[in-house]
């Protein structure tokens, strides 16, 4: 069972058009 | 929004070839812990600040800036299954594009979980801000 805590980042490599 | 700071110890960093994955991060943490034990160097005490802008780490003894990682460079974060007081994140190096896994020792498993949850919250807020900006 994977009871590890892990999170993926939804903004990974999203460019910021600032 | 303004972020939260945790007092952690930086155990080390290793290069990885994938931006995410449980087995990958577990292997990376294993390598980092083994290297740290072998070097017998005391882990560096750092102030670890998390915000929707990213992660900033300062050396707690010299107050020197160590890392300033944009939230857009961070791909993944986890509390290691085996070393459950170890929090780790994977980020792309801004200069050479390589993927680095950084591992930090927390005082308790609960603190490691709190750091991971706080970083996850920063991911979510950053995503909402990004959608609004788009």
Short mmCIF file of C-alpha atoms in Angstrom, two decimals, chain B residues 56-122:
data_model
loop_
_atom_site.label_atom_id
_atom_site.label_comp_id
_atom_site.label_asym_id
_atom_site.label_seq_id
_atom_site.Cartn_x
_atom_site.Cartn_y
_atom_site.Cartn_z
CA UNK B 56 13.20 29.84 0.08
CA UNK B 57 15.81 28.31 2.38
CA UNK B 58 18.17 30.30 4.61
CA UNK B 59 21.09 28.98 6.62
CA UNK B 60 19.92 29.45 10.22
CA UNK B 61 23.41 30.18 11.58
CA UNK B 62 24.58 32.68 8.93
CA UNK B 63 21.15 33.77 7.60
CA UNK B 64 22.63 33.31 4.14
CA UNK B 65 20.22 32.56 1.27
CA UNK B 66 20.71 28.95 0.15
CA UNK B 67 17.92 28.20 -2.30
CA UNK B 68 15.21 30.31 -3.92
CA UNK B 69 13.09 27.89 -5.97
CA UNK B 70 10.14 29.25 -7.95
CA UNK B 71 6.87 27.34 -7.48
CA UNK B 72 6.90 26.73 -11.28
CA UNK B 73 10.16 24.79 -10.94
CA UNK B 74 8.91 22.36 -8.30
CA UNK B 75 7.39 19.18 -9.72
CA UNK B 76 6.70 16.98 -6.68
CA UNK B 77 7.02 16.73 -2.93
CA UNK B 78 6.75 13.82 -0.52
CA UNK B 79 7.25 12.48 3.00
CA UNK B 80 9.49 9.43 2.61
CA UNK B 81 7.84 6.13 3.43
CA UNK B 82 10.91 4.59 5.08
CA UNK B 83 12.47 7.71 6.62
CA UNK B 84 9.18 9.22 7.72
CA UNK B 85 10.77 12.31 9.29
CA UNK B 86 12.26 13.21 5.93
CA UNK B 87 10.51 15.65 3.61
CA UNK B 88 11.76 15.85 0.02
CA UNK B 89 10.91 17.82 -3.09
CA UNK B 90 12.01 17.57 -6.72
CA UNK B 91 12.72 20.77 -8.66
CA UNK B 92 14.24 21.68 -11.98
CA UNK B 93 17.48 23.65 -11.76
CA UNK B 94 16.94 27.03 -13.42
CA UNK B 95 20.46 27.14 -14.91
CA UNK B 96 21.02 23.70 -16.37
CA UNK B 97 17.55 22.19 -16.34
CA UNK B 98 18.64 19.15 -14.37
CA UNK B 99 16.16 17.66 -11.88
CA UNK B 100 17.28 17.85 -8.26
CA UNK B 101 15.79 16.04 -5.28
CA UNK B 102 16.38 17.93 -2.00
CA UNK B 103 15.80 16.16 1.34
CA UNK B 104 15.19 17.73 4.74
CA UNK B 105 15.09 16.13 8.19
CA UNK B 106 12.21 17.26 10.39
CA UNK B 107 11.98 16.93 14.17
CA UNK B 108 8.94 14.65 13.99
CA UNK B 109 6.93 12.75 11.35
CA UNK B 110 4.07 15.15 12.03
CA UNK B 111 6.29 18.11 11.11
CA UNK B 112 7.35 16.41 7.86
CA UNK B 113 3.68 15.86 7.05
CA UNK B 114 2.87 19.49 7.90
CA UNK B 115 5.61 20.71 5.56
CA UNK B 116 4.33 18.48 2.75
CA UNK B 117 0.74 19.64 3.27
CA UNK B 118 1.83 23.29 3.34
CA UNK B 119 3.78 22.88 0.09
CA UNK B 120 0.75 21.14 -1.43
CA UNK B 121 -1.40 24.11 -0.39
CA UNK B 122 1.11 26.45 -2.03
#
